[in-house]
Short mmCIF file of C-alpha atoms and ligand atoms in Angstrom, two decimals:
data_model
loop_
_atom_site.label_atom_id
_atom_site.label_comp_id
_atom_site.label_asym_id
_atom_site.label_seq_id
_atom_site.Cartn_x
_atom_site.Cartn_y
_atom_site.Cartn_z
CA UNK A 1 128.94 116.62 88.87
CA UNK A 2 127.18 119.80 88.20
CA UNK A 3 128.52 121.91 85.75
CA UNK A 4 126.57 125.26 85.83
CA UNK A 5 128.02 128.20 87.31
CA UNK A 6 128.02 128.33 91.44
CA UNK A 7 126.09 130.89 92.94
CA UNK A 8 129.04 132.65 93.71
CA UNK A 9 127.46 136.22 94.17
CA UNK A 10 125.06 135.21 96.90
CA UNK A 11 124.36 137.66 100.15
CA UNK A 12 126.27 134.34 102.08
CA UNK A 13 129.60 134.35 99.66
CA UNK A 14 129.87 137.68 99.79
CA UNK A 15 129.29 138.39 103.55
CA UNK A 16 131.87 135.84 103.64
CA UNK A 17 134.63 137.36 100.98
CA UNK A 18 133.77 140.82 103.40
CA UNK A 19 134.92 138.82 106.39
CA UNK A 20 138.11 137.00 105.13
CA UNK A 21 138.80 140.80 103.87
CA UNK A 22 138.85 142.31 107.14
CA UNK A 23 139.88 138.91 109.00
CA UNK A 24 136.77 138.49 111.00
CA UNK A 25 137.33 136.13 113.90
CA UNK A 26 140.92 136.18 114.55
CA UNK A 27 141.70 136.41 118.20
CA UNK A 28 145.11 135.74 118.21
CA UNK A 29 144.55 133.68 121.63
CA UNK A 30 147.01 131.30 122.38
CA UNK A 31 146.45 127.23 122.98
CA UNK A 32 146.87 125.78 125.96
CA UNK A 33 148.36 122.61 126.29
CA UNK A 34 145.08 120.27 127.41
CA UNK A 35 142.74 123.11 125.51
CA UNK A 36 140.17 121.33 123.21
CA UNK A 37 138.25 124.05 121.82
CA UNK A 38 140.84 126.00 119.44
CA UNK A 39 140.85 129.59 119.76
CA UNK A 40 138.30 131.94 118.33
CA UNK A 41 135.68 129.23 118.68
CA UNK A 42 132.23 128.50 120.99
CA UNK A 43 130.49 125.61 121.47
CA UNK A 44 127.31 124.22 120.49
CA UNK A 45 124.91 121.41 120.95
CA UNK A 46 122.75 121.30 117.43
CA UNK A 47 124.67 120.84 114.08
CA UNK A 48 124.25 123.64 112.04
CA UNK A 49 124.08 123.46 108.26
CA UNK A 50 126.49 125.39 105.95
CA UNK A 51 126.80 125.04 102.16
CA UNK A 52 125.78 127.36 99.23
CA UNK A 53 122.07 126.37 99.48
CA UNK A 54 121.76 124.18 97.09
CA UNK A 55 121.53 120.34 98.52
CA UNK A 56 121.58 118.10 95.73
CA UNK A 57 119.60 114.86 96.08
CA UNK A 58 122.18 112.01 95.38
CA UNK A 59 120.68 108.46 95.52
CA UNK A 60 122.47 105.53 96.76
CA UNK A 61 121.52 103.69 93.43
CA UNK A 62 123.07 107.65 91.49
CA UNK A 63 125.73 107.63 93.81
CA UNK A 64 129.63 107.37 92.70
CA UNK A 65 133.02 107.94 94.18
CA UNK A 66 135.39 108.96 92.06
CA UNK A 67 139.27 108.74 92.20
CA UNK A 68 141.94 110.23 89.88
CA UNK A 69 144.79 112.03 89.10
CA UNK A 70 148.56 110.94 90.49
CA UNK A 71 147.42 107.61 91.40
CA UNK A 72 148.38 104.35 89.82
CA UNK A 73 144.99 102.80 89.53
CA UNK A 74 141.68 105.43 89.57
CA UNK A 75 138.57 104.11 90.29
CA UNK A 76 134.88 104.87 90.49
CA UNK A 77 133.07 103.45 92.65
CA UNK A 78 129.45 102.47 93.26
CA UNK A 79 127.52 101.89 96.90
CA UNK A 80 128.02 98.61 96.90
CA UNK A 81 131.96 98.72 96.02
CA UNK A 82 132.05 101.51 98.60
CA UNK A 83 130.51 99.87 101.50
CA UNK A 84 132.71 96.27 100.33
CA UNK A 85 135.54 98.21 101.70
CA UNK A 86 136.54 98.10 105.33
CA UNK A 87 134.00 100.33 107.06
CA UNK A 88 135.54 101.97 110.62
CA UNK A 89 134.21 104.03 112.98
CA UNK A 90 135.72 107.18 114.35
CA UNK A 91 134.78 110.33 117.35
CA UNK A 92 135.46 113.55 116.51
CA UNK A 93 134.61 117.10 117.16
CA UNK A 94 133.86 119.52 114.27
CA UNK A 95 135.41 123.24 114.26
CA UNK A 96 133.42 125.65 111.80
CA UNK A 97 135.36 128.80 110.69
CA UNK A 98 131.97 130.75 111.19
CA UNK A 99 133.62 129.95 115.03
CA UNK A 100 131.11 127.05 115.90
CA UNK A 101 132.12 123.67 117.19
CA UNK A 102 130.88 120.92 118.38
CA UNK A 103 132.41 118.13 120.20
CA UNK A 104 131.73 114.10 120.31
CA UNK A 105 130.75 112.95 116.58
CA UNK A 106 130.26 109.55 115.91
CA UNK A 107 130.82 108.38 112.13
CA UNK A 108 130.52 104.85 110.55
CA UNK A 109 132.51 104.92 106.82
CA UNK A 110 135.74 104.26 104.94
CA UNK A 111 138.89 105.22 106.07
CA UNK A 112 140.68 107.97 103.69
CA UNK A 113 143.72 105.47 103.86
CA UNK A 114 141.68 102.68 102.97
CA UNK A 115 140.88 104.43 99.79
CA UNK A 116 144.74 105.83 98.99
CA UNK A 117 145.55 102.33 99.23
CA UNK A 118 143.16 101.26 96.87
CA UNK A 119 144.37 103.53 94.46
CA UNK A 120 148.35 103.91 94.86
CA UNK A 121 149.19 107.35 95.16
CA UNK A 122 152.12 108.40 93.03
CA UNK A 123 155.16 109.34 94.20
CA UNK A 124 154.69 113.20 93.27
CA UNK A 125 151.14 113.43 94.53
CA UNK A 126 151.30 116.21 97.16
CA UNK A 127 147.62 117.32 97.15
CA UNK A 128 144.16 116.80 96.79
CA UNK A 129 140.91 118.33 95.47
CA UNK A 130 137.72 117.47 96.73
CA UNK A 131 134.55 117.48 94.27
CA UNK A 132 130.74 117.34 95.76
CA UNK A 133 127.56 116.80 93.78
CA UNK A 134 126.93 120.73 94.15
CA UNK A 135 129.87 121.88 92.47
CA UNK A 136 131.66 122.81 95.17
CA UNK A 137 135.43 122.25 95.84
CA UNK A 138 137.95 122.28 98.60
CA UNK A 139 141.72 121.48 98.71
CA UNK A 140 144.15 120.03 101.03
CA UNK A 141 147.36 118.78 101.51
CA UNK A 142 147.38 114.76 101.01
CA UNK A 143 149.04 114.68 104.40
CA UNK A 144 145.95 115.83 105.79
CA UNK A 145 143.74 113.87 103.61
CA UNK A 146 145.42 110.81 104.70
CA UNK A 147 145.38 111.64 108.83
CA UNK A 148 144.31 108.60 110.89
CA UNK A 149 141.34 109.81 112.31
CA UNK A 150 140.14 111.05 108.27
CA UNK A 151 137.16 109.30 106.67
CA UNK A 152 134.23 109.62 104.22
CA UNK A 153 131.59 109.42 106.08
CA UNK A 154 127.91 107.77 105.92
CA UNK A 155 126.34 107.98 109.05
CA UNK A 156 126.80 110.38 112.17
CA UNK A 157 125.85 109.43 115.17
CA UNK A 158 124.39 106.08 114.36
CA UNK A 159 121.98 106.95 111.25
CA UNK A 160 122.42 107.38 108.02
CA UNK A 161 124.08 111.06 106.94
CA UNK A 162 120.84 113.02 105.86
CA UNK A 163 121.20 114.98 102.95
CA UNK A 164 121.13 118.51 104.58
CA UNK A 165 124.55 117.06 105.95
CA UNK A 166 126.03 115.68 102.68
CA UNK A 167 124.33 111.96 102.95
CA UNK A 168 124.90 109.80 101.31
CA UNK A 169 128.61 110.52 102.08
CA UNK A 170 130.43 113.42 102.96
CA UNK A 171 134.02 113.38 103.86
CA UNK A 172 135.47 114.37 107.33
CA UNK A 173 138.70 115.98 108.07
CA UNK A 174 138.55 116.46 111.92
CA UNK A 175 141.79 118.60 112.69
CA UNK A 176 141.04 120.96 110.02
CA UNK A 177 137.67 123.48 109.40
CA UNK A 178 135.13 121.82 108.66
CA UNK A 179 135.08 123.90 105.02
CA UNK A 180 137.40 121.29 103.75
CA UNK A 181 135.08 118.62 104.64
CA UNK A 182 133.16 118.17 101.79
CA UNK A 183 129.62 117.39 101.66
CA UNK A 184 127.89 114.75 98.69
CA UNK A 185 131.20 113.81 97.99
CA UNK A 186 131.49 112.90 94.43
CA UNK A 187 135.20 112.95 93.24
CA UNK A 188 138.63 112.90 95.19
CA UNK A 189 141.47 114.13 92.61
CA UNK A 190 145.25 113.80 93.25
CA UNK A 191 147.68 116.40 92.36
CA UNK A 192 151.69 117.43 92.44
CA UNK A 193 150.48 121.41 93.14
CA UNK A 194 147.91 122.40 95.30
CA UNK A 195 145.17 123.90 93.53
CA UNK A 196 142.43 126.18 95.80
CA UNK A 197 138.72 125.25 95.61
CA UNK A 198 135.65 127.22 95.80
CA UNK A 199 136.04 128.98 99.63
CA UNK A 200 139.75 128.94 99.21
CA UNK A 201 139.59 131.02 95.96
CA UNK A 202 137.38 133.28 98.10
CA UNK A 203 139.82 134.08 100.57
CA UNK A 204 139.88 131.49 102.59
CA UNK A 205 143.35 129.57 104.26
CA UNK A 206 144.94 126.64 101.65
CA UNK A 207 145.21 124.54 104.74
CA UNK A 208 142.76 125.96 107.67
CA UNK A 209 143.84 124.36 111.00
CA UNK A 210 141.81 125.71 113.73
CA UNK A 211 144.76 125.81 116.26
CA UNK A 212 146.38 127.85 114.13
CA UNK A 213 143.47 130.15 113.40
CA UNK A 214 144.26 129.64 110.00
CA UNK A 215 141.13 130.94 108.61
CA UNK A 216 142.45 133.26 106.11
CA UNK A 217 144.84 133.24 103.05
N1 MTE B 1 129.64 119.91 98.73
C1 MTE B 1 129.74 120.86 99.68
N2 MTE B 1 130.44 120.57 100.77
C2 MTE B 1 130.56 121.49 101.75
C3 MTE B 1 129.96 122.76 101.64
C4 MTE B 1 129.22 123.03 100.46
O1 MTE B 1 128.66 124.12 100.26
N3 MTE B 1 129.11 122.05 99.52
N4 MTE B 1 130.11 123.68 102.66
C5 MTE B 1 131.28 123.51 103.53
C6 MTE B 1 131.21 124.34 104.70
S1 MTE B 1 131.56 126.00 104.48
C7 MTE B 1 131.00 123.81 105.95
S2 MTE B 1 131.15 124.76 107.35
C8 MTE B 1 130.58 122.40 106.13
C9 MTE B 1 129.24 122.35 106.81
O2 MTE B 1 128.79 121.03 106.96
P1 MTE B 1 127.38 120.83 107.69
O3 MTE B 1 126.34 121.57 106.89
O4 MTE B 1 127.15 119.37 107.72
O5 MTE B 1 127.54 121.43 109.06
O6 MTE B 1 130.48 121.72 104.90
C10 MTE B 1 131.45 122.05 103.96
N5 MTE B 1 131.29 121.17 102.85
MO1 MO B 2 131.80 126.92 106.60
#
């Protein structure tokens, strides 16, 4: 995991810190019952990339997934342990708090409950960091982490994840902005009190469900 400071003072970050000040893209509209793009949002075709420019170059061989915290057996795991777990496939459409989404995305990868059974949550574990090869962080409740349609992810629509995207793996979080989602995923950490990552200490919601508009803390 990289250690060195994130470039936390870029022109992005802080357009970004401006826009969570003055709640930038809350319409207030409500859903409809059959709606599927949530409030506040437009749709698009390409898949734009978002992260703090720097897109680390993880090799398969480098690679490892790391488990820990309130569980009762942590792990790390290599490529090959990774993909000796039961791979699934899921569709889902991503929603972007920068108000993009886009609809029909296949992914091939392991199932976020296939890895919390691995591991054997504790009892009090309520929450969960997320840790990429770039530093960055995200949080969410381990209700959310565990929803059905939840996986970390290694290829999108048929190919393998490239690394603008997060490739090798990324995780993916469907019913929540895609923030949370993150990108060369490198450590998954169980906790008892939630525990804000990089965007969220920057203004942005603990939890972030689109419906809900909840872009902003
Ligand atoms: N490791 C890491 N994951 C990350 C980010 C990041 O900067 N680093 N950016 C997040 C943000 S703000 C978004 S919108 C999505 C963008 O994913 P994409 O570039 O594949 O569209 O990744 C999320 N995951
Ligand atoms: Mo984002």
């Amino acid at each position: 995991m990289a250690d060195d400071a994130l470039p936390d003072d870029t022109k992005l970050t802080r357009t970004k810190q401006r826009w969570a000040n003055e709640g930038k893209f809350i319409t207030g509209a409500a859903r409809g019952a059959d709606e599927r793009l949530p409030p506040g949002q437009h749709l698009v075709r390409d898949w734009p990339v978002r992260d703090l420019e720097r897109q680390p170059d993880v090799s398969t061989d480098r690679w490892r997934l790391t488990i820990k915290g309130l569980v009762a057996r942590p792990v790390s795991l290599d490529w090959s342990a990774f993909m000796a777990l039961p791979q699934t496939e899921r569709r889902s459409d991503i929603h972007c708090v920068t108000t993009w989404s886009r609809y029909d995305n296949d992914w091939a990868g392991v199932a976020t409950r296939t890895l919390l059974d691995l591991v054997e949550p504790r009892d009090e574990a309520a929450f969960v960091v997320l840790h990429g090869y770039d530093g960055y962080t995200s949080n969410v409740p381990l209700a959310d982490f565990a929803a059905e349609d939840a996986l970390i992810a290694r290829e999108w629509q048929g190919k393998p994840l490239t690394r603008e995207h997060g490739g090798p793996a990324r995780l993916v979080i469907p019913h929540l902005y895609f923030w949370k989602s993150a990108k060369w995923i490198s450590g998954i950490e169980l906790l008892g009190a939630d525990r804000p990552g990089f965007w969220e200490v920057n203004g942005y919601h603990r939890r972030g469900d689109p419906w809900e508009e909840e872009r902003y803390s």
